[in-house]
Coordinates of C-alpha atoms and ligand atoms in Angstrom, one line a residue:
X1 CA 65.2 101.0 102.3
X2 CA 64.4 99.6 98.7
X3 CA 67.3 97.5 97.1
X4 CA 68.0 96.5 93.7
X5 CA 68.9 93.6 92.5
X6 CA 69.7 91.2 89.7
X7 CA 66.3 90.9 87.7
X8 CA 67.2 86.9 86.9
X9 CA 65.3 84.6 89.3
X10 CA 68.0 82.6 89.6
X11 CA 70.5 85.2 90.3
X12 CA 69.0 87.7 92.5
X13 CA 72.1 89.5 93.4
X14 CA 72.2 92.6 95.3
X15 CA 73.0 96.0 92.9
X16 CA 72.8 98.7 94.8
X17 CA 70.2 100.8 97.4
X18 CA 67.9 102.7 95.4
X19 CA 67.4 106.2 97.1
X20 CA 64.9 109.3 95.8
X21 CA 67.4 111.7 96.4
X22 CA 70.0 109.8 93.7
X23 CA 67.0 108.8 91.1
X24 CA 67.2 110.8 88.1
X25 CA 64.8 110.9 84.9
X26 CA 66.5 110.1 81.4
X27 CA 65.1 109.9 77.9
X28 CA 64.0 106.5 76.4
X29 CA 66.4 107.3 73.9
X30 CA 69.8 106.6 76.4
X31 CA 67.6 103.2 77.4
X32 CA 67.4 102.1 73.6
X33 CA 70.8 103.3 72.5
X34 CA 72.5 101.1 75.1
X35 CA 69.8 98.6 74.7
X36 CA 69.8 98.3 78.6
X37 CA 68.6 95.4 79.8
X38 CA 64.7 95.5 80.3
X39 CA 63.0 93.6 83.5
X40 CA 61.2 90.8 82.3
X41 CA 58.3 91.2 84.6
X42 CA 58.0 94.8 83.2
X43 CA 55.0 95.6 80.6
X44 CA 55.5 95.3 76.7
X45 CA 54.8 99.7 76.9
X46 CA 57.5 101.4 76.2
X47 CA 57.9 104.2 78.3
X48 CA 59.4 107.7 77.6
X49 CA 61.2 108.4 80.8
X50 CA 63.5 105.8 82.6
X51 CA 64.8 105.9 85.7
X52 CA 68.6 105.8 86.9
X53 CA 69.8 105.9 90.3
X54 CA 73.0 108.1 90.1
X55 CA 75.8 106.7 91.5
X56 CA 79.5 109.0 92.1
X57 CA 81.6 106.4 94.0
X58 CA 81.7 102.8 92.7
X59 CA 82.1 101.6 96.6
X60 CA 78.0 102.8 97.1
X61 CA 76.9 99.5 94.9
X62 CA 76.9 96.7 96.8
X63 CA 77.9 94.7 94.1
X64 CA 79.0 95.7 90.4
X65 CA 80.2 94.6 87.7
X66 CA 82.4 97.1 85.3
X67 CA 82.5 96.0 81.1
X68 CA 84.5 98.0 78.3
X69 CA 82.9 95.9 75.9
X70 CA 80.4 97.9 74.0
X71 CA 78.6 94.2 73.5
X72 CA 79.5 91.5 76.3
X73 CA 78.4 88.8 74.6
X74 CA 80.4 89.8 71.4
X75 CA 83.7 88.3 71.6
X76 CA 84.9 88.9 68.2
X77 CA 86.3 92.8 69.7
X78 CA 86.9 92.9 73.1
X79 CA 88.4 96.5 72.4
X80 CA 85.4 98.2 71.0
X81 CA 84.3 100.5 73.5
X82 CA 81.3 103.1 73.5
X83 CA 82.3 106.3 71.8
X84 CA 80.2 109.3 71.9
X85 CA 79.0 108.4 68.3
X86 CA 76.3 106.6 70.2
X87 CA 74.6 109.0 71.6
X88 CA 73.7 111.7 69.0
X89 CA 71.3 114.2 71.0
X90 CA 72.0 116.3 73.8
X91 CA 70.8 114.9 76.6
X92 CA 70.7 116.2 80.3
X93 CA 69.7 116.2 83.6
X94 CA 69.1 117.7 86.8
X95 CA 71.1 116.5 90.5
X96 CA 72.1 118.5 93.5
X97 CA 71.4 121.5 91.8
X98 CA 73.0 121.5 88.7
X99 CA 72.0 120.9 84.8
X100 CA 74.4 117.9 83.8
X101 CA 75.0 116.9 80.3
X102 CA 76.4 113.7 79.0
X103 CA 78.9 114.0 77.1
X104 CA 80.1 110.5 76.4
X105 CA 79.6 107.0 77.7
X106 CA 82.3 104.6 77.9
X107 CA 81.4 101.4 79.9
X108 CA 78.4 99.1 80.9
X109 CA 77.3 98.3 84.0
X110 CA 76.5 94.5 84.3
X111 CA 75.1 92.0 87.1
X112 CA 78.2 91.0 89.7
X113 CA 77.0 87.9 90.5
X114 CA 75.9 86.6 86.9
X115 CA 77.5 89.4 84.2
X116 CA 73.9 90.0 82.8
X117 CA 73.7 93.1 81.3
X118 CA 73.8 96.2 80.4
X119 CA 72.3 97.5 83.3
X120 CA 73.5 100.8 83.0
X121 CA 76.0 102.8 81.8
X122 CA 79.4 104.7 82.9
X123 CA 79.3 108.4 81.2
X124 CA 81.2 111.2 81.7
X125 CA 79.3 114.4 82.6
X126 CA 79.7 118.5 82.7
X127 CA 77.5 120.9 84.3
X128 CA 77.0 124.3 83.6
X129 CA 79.8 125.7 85.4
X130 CA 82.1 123.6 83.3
X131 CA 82.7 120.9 86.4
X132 CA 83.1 117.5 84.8
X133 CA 83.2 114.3 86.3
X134 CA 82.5 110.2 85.7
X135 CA 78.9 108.9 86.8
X136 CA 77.7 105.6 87.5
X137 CA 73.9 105.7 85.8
X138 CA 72.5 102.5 87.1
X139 CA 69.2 101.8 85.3
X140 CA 66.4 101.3 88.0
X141 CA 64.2 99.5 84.6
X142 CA 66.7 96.3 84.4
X143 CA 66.2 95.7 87.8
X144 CA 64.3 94.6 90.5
X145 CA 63.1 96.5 93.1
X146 CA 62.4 95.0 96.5
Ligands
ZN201 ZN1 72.6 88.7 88.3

């Protein structure tokens, strides 16, 4: 069973359990628009495909924490939120079956224990039959994997 946790040495808190069945594939794009948080261990390459464990029920992370803040550390609005301005391409992707886009993104993800962050993002999603619902995309490159 791989966990991930907090990628800050002296935090180390437990995220979630990572599972291949829940890991999907999404464009470097989502990863630079939220400027998710990037694993400091990780190389200086950028990569084009980024991995997010999928998450539908916010009781299957062990510990999460839930911001509306499109920038934590920014103070100054606490209202702004993410709007689907910020994501201006179509992106999608494949789970149980089904094509899902994104259609917007309204929350971070941060760190429980220690509120670093973004480590992913909370987005509301449709598939092809027109079923929408709210995904937890936990990004599997701001953490650590043990
Ligand atoms: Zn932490």
């Amino acid at each position: 069973m791989v966990k991930a946790i907090c990628s800050f040495e002296d935090c180390r808190g437990t995220i979630a359990t990572a599972s291949k069945t829940r890991t999907i594939s999404l464009p470097n794009t989502v990863f630079e628009k939220f400027q998710l948080l990037e694993r400091r261990e990780k190389s200086a390459q950028s990569q084009e495909k980024h991995d997010f464990l999928i998450v539908e029920d916010v009781w299957d992370f062990d510990n999460i924490g839930v911001s509306r803040n499109i920038r934590p550390e920014n103070d100054d609005d606490p209202r702004i939120e993410i709007t689907d301005e910020n994501l201006d391409e179509v992106v999608t992707f494949e789970h149980n079956g089904n094509t899902w886009t994104i259609e917007k993104c309204t929350r971070y993800l941060i760190c429980a224990e220690c509120d670093k962050g973004p480590i992913g993002i909370v987005c509301q999603v449709k598939n092809d039959k027109g079923e929408e619902k709210v995904v937890y995309l936990l990004s599997l490159s701001s953490l650590q994997l043990v």
